[in-house]
Coordinates of C-alpha atoms in Angstrom, one line a residue:
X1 CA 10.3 24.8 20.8
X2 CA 10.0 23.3 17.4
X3 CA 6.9 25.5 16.5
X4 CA 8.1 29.0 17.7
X5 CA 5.6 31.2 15.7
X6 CA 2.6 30.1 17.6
X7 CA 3.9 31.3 21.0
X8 CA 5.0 34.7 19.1
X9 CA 3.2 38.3 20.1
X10 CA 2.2 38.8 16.4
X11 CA -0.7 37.2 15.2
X12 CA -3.0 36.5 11.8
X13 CA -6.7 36.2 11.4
X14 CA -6.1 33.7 8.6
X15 CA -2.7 32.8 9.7
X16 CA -3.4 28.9 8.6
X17 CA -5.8 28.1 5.8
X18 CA -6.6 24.8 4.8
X19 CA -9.6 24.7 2.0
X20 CA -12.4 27.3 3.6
X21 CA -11.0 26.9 7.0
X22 CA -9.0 29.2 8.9
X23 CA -7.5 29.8 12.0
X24 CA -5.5 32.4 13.3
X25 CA -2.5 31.1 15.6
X26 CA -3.9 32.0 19.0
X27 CA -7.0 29.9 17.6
X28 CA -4.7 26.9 16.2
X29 CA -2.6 27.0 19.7
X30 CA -6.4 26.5 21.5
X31 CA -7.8 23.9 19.6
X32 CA -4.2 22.4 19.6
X33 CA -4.3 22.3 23.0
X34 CA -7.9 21.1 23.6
X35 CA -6.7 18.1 21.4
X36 CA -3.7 17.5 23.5
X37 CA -5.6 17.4 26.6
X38 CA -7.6 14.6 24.9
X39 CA -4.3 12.3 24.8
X40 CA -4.4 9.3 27.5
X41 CA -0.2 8.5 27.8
X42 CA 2.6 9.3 26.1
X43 CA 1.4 7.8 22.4
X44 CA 2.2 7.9 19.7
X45 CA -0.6 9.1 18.1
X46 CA -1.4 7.8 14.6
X47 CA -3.1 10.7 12.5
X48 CA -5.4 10.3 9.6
X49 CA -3.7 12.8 7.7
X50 CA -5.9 13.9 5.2
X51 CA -5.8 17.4 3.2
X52 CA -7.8 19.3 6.6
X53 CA -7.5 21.5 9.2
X54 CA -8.1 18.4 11.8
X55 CA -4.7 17.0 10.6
X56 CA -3.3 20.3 11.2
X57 CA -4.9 20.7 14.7
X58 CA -3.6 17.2 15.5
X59 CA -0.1 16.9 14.5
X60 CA 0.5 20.3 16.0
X61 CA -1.1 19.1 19.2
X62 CA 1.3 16.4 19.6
X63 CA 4.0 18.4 18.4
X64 CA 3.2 20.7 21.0
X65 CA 2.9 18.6 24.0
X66 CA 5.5 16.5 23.4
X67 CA 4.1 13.4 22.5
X68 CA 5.4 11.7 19.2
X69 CA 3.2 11.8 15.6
X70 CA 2.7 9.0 13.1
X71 CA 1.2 10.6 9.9
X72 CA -0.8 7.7 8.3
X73 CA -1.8 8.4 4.6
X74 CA -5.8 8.5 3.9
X75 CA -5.0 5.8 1.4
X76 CA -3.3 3.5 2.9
X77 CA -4.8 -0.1 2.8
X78 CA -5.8 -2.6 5.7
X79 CA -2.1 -4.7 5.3
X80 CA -0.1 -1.1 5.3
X81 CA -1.9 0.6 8.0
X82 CA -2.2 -2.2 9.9
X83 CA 1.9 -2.4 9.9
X84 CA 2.4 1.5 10.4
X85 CA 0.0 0.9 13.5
X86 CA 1.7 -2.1 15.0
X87 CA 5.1 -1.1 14.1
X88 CA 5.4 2.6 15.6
X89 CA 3.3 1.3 18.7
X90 CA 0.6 3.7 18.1
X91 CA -1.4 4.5 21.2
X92 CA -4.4 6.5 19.7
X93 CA -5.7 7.2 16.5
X94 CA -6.9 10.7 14.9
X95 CA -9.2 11.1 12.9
X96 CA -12.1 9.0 11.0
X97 CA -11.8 5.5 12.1
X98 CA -10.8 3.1 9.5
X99 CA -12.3 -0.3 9.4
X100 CA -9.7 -2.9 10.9
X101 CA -8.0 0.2 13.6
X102 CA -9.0 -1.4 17.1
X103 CA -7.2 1.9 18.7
X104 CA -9.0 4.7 21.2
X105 CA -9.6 7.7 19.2
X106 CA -8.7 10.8 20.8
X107 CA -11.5 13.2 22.4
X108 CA -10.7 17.0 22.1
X109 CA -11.0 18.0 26.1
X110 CA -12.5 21.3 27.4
X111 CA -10.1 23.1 28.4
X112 CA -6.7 23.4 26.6
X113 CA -3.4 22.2 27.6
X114 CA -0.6 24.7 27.3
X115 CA 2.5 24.6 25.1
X116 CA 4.8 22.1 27.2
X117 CA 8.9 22.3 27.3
X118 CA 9.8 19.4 25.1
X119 CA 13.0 17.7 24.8
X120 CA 14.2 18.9 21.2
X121 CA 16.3 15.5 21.0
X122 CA 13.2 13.7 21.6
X123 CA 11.5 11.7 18.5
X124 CA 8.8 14.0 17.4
X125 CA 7.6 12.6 14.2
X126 CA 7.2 8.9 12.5
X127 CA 7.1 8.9 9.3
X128 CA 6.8 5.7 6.9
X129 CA 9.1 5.6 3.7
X130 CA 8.3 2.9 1.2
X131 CA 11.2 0.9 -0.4
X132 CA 11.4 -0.8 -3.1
X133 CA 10.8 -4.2 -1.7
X134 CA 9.8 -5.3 2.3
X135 CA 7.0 -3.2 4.5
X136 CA 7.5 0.6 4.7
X137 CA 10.4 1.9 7.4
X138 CA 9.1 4.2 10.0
X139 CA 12.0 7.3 10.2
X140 CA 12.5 8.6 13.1
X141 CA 12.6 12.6 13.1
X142 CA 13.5 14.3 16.3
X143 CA 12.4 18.1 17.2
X144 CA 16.3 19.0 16.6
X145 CA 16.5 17.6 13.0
X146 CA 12.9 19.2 12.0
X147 CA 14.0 22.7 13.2
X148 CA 17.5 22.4 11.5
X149 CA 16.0 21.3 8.1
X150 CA 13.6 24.4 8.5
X151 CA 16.1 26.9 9.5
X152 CA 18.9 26.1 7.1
X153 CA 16.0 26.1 3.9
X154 CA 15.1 29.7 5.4
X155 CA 18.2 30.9 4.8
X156 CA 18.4 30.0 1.1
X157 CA 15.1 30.2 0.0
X158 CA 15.0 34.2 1.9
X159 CA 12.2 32.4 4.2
X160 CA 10.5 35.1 6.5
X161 CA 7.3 36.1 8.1
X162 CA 6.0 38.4 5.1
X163 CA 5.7 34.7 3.1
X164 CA 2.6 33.3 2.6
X165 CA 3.6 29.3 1.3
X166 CA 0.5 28.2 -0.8
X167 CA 0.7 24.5 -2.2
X168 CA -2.4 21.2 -2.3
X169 CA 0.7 18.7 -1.6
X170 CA -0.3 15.8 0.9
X171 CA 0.2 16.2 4.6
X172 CA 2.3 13.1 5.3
X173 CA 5.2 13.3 3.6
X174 CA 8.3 15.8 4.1
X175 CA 7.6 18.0 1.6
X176 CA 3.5 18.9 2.4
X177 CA 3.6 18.3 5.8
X178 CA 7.0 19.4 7.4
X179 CA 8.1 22.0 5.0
X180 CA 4.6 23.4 3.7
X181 CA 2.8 23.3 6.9
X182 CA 5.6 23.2 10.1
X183 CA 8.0 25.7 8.3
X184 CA 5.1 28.1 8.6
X185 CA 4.2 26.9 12.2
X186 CA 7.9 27.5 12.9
X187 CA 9.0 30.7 11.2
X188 CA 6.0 32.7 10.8
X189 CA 4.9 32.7 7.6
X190 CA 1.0 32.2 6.7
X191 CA 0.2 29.0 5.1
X192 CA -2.4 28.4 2.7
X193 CA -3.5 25.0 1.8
X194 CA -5.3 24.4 -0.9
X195 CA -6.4 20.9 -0.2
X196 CA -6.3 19.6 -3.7
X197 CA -3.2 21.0 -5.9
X198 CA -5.5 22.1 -8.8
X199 CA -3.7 25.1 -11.0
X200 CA -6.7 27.5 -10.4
X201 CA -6.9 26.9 -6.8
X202 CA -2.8 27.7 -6.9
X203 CA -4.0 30.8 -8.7
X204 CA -6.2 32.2 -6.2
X205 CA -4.3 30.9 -2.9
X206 CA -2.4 34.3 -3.5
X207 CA 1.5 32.8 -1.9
X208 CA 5.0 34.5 -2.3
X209 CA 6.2 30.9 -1.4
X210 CA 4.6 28.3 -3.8
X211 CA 5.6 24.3 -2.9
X212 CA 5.1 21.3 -5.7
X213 CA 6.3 18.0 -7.7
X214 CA 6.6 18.1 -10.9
X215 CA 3.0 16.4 -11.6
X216 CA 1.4 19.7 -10.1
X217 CA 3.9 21.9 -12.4
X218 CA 3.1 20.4 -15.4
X219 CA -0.7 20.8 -14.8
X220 CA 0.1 24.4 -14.2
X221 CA 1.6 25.3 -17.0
X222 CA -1.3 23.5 -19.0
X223 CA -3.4 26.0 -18.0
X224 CA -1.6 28.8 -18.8
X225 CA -3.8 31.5 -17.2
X226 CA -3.2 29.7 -13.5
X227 CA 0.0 29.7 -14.5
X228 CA 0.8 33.6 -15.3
X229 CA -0.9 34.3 -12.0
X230 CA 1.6 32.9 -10.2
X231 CA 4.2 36.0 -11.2
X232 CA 3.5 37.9 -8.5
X233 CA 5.2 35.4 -6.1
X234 CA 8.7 35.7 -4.9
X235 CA 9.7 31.7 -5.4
X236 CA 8.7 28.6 -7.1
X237 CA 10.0 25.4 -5.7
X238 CA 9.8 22.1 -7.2
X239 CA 10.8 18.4 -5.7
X240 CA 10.3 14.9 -4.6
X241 CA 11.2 13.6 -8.8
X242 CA 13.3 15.2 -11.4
X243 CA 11.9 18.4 -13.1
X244 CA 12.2 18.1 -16.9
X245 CA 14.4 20.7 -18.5
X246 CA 10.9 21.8 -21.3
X247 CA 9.2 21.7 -17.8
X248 CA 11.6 24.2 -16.0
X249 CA 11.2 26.5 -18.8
X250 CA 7.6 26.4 -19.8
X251 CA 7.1 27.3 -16.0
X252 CA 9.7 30.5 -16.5
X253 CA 8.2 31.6 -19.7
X254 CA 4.6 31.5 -18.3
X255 CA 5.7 32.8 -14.7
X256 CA 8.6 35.5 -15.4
X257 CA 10.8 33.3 -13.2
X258 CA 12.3 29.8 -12.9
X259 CA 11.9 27.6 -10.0
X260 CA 13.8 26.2 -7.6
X261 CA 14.9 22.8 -7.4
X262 CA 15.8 21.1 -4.3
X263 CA 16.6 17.4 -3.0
X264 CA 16.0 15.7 0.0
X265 CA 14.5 12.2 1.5
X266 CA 12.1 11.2 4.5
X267 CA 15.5 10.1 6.1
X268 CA 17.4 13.5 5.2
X269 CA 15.0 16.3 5.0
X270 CA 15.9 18.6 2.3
X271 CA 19.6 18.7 2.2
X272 CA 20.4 20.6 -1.0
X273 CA 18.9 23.4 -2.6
X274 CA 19.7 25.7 -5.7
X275 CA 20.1 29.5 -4.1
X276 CA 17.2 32.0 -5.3
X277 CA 19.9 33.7 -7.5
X278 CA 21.3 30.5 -9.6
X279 CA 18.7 28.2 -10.6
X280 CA 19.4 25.5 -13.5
X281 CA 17.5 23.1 -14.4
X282 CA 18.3 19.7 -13.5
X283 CA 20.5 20.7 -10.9
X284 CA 19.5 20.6 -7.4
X285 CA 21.7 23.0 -5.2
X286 CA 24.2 22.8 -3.1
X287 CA 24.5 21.9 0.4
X288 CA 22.1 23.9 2.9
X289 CA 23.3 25.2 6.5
X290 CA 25.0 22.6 8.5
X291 CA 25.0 19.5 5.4
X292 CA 27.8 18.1 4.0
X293 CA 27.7 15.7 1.1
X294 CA 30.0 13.3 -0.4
X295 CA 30.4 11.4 -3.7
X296 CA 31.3 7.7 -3.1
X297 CA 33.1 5.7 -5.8
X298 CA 30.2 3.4 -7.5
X299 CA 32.3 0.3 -7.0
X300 CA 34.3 -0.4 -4.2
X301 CA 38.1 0.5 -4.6
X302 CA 37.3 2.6 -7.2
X303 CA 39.0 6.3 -8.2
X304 CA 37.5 9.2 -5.8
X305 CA 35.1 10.8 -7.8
X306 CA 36.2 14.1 -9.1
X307 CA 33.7 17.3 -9.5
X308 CA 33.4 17.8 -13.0
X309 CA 29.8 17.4 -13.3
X310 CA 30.0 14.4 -15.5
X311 CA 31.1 11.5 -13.2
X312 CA 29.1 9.5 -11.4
X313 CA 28.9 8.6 -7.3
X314 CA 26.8 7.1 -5.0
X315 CA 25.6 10.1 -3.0
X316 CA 26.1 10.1 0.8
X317 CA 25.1 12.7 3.5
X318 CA 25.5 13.9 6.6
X319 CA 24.0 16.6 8.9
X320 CA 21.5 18.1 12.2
X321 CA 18.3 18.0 9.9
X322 CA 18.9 13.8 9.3
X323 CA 16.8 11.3 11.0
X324 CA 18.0 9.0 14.0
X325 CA 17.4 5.7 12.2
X326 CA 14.5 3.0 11.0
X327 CA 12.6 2.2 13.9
X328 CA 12.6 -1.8 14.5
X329 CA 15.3 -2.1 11.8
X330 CA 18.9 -2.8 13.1
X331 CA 19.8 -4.2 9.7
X332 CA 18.0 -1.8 7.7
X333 CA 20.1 0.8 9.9
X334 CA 23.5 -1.2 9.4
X335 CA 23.2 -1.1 5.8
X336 CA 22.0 2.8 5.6
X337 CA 24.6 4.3 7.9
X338 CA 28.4 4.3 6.6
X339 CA 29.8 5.4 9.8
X340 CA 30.9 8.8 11.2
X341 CA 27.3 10.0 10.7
X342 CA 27.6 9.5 6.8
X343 CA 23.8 8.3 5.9
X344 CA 23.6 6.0 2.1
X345 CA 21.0 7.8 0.2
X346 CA 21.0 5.8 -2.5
X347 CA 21.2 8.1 -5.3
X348 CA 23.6 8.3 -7.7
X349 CA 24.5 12.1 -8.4
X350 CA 27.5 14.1 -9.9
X351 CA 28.8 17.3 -8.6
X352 CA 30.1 20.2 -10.7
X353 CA 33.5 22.4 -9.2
X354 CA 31.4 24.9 -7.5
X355 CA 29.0 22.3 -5.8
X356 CA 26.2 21.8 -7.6
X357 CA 24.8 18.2 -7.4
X358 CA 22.4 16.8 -10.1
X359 CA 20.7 13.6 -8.9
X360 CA 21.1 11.2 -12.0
X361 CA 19.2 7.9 -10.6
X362 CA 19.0 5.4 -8.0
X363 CA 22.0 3.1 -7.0
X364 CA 19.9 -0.4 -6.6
X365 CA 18.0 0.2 -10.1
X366 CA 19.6 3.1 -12.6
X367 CA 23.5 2.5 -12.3
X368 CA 24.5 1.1 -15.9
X369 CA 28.1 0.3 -16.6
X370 CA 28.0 0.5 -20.3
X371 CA 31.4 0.3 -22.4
X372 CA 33.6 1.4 -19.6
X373 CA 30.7 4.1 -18.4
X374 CA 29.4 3.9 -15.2
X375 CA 25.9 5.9 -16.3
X376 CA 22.8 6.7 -14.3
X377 CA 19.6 6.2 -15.8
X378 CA 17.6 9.2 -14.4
X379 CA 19.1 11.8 -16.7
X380 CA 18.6 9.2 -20.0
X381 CA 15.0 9.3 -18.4
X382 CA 15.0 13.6 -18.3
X383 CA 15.9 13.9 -21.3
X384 CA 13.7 11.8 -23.0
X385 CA 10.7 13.3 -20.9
X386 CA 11.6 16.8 -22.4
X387 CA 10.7 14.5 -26.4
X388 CA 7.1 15.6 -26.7
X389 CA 6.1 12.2 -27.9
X390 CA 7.2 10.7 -24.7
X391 CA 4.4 10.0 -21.7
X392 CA 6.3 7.8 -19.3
X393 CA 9.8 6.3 -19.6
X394 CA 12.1 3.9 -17.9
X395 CA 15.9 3.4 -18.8
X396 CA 18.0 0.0 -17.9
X397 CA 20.8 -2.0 -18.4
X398 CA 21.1 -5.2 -20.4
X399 CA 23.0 -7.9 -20.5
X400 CA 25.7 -7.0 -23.3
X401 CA 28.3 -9.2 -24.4
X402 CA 30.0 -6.5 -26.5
X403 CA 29.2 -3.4 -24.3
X404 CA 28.5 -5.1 -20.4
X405 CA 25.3 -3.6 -20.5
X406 CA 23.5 -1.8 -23.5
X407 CA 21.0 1.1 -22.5
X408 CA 17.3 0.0 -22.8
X409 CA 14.4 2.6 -22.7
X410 CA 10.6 1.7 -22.2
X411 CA 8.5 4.2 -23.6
X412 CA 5.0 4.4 -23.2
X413 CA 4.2 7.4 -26.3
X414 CA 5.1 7.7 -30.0
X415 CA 8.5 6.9 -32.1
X416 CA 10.2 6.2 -34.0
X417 CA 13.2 4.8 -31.9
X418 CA 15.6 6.8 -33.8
X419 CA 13.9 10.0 -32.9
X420 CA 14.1 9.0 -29.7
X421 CA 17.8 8.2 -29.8
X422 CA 18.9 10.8 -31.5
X423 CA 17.1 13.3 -28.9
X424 CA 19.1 12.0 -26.1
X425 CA 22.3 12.1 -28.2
X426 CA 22.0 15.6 -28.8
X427 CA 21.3 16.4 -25.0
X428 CA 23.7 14.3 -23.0
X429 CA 27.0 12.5 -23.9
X430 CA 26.9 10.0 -27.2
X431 CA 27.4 7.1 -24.9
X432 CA 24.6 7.8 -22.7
X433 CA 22.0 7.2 -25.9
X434 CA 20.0 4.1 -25.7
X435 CA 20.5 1.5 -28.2
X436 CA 17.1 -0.1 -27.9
X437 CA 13.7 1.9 -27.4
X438 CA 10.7 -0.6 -26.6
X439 CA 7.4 0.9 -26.8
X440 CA 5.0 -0.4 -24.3
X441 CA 1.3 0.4 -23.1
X442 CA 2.5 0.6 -19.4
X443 CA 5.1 0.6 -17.1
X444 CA 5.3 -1.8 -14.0
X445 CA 4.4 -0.3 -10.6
X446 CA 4.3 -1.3 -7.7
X447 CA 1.3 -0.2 -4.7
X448 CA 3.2 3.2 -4.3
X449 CA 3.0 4.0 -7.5
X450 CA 7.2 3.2 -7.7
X451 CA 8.0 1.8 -11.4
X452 CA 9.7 -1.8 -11.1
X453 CA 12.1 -1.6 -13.3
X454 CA 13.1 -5.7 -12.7
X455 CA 10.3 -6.6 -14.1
X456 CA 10.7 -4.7 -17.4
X457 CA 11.9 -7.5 -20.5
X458 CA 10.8 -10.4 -18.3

């Protein structure tokens, strides 16, 4: 069973808390089942997942029963929803109705349904991942890859049942839903959620186990009373974007201890993880339990990439905890898989001799061949977020006839260039500077929030 703590002997008064409600896990495993027994068929169920103890109560209902999950985002607009809905076949909807859902909404019954034996290779959980172009993909997560993802972050984060994880992060995505609520449901630990991920509210949630991104980080350390309450947890993780090196240091000068940084996709779960005794910032682990990872020449019949920490590779991995493929998506399948269970992240990364990996960019947007360099953006882009003058940033390649490509950064903040250029020169290698910093009053983005980097110098 995926969620193995709420059949356990041993039980909380506040085991779950989301805002001012609280269950134990006899209470969740009741109203759980009481939701399950309101599900006509086999679903999926679409769930409204917003920052509550409903979406809690639902999702582990399905999970429970068997019957597969479709976390929609509160957000979402009519065209987007409407596509999740039709394209994961959604049965029932959870939740508030939105205007435009023509689906039966799913009654609570009176009397529970208990905990059923469920096929762990069975699809458990849809979740949509935005590209950067076309609709979103619905991943398909099975029971099995959920609970390996789980167990093998245990292990290296020292995981138990004395945890409490506290974080505000939303509740359907990877990193709020699976790991900051089902991790809990499945190993134990309490969960406290603290529906929005305000710094004062992470003060007073009172975790050992704290999740966020590196948006919630910074506002933490901006207050630095939240901030120097967290000391009294055991670890810090950050993930989902690069953490700025000022950022991974302002957070261990304020909180006696530096995070962790981890990396992972929708498709992947979290595959790689720094190990509670080496954290460095920038660098995002090594393999967990049961992943491998590989680094794939950036052109085609080029040299195998060696582990020196410098060069750059397109990032490929393999594992239990990955998803089973897009659903309705043979070619978006053909072109993600590289055979022999090897999934195409997409990233660019380099890998140091003891198997640390530091993601550096993506492959379709942030590889630059520049004078003979194959360079990826993402760390130009980290290192200019650590310039105080610097808000926002995007790094390119342009057309060069001297270099190939020339490294362009869009900053939206305060100059001069040279500043600018001489701050990255003094952090990464002299070739990795940009030779042109544009100032601009925004950077394109698309509905997600995703920069477009094409449409930057059009």
């Amino acid at each position: 069973m995926l969620l193995t703590s709420l059949t356990a002997a041993h039980d909380l008064e506040r085991a779950v808390v989301v805002g001012d409600d609280a269950l134990s896990r006899a209470d969740l495993v009741d109203r759980a089942g009481r939701f399950a027994a309101g599900i006509d068929g086999d679903g999926p169920v679409a769930v409204h997942a917003t920052a509550s103890m409903d979406t809690v109560v639902a999702i582990a209902g399905c999970l429970l029963s068997g019957v597969p999950v479709v976390p929609v985002p509160p957000d979402s607009g009519p065209d987007e929803r409407a596509h999740v809905l039709r394209d994961s076949g959604a049965t029932a909807w959870a939740g508030e109705l939105p205007d435009g859902v023509d689906l039966p909404v799913v009654r609570p019954g009176g009397t529970a349904l208990a905990p059923r034996e469920v096929d762990p290779e069975q699809v458990a959980m849809l979740l949509y991942t935005s590209g950067t172009t076309g609709a979103p993909k619905g991943a398909q997560l099975t029971g099995r890859a959920i609970a390996a993802g789980l167990d093998g972050l245990a292990e290296v984060w020292e995981w138990t049942p004395d945890d409490t994880v506290a974080h505000g992060l939303p509740l359907f995505h990877v990193h709020g839903l699976i790991l900051g609520v089902l991790g809990s449901l499945r190993l134990g630990s309490r969960v406290v959620h603290t529906v929005k991920p305000q710094p004062a509210r992470y003060a007073a949630a009172g975790g050992t186990l704290y999740f966020g991104v590196p948006t919630v980080w910074n506002r933490i350390v901006s207050e630095p009373e939240s901030a120097r309450a967290l000391g009294s947890a055991r670890l810090l993780v950050s993930g989902s974007a690069p953490l700025p090196a000022t950022l991974f240091e302002r957070i261990a000068e304020l909180t006696g201890q530096a995070p962790v940084e981890r990396y992972g996709m929708t498709e992947t779960m979290i595959t790689l993880s720094a190990p509670v005794d080496d954290r460095r910032a920038g660098w995002v682990g090594r393999p967990i339990r049961g992943a491998e990872t590989r680094l794939v020449p950036a052109e085609d019949g080029g040299e195998e990439v060696p582990d020196d920490g410098e060069s750059v590779g397109r990032l490929e991995v393999r594992g239990p905890m990955l998803f089973e493929g897009y659903l309705n998506r043979p070619d978006a399948n053909a072109e993600s898989w590289a055979g022999d269970g090897w999934f195409r992240t997409g990233d660019l990364a380099v890998r140091d001799a003891g198997g640390f990996h530091r993601i550096v960019g993506r492959e379709s947007t942030d590889l630059i061949k520049s004078g003979g360099y194959r360079i990826g953006s993402g760390e130009i882009e980290a290192a200019l977020m650590d310039h105080p003058g610097v808000s926002e940033c995007a790094v390119v390649g342009a057309p060069d006839a001297d270099l190939g490509e020339r490294i362009v950064a869009y900053v939206v903040g305060e100059g001069p260039a040279d500043a600018l250029i001489d701050h990255v020169a003094s952090r990464l290698s002299w070739h990795k500077r940009p030779r042109d910093v544009v100032f601009v009053n925004a950077l394109p983005r698309n509905p997600m929030g995703k920069v477009q980097k094409k449409l930057l110098g059009r």
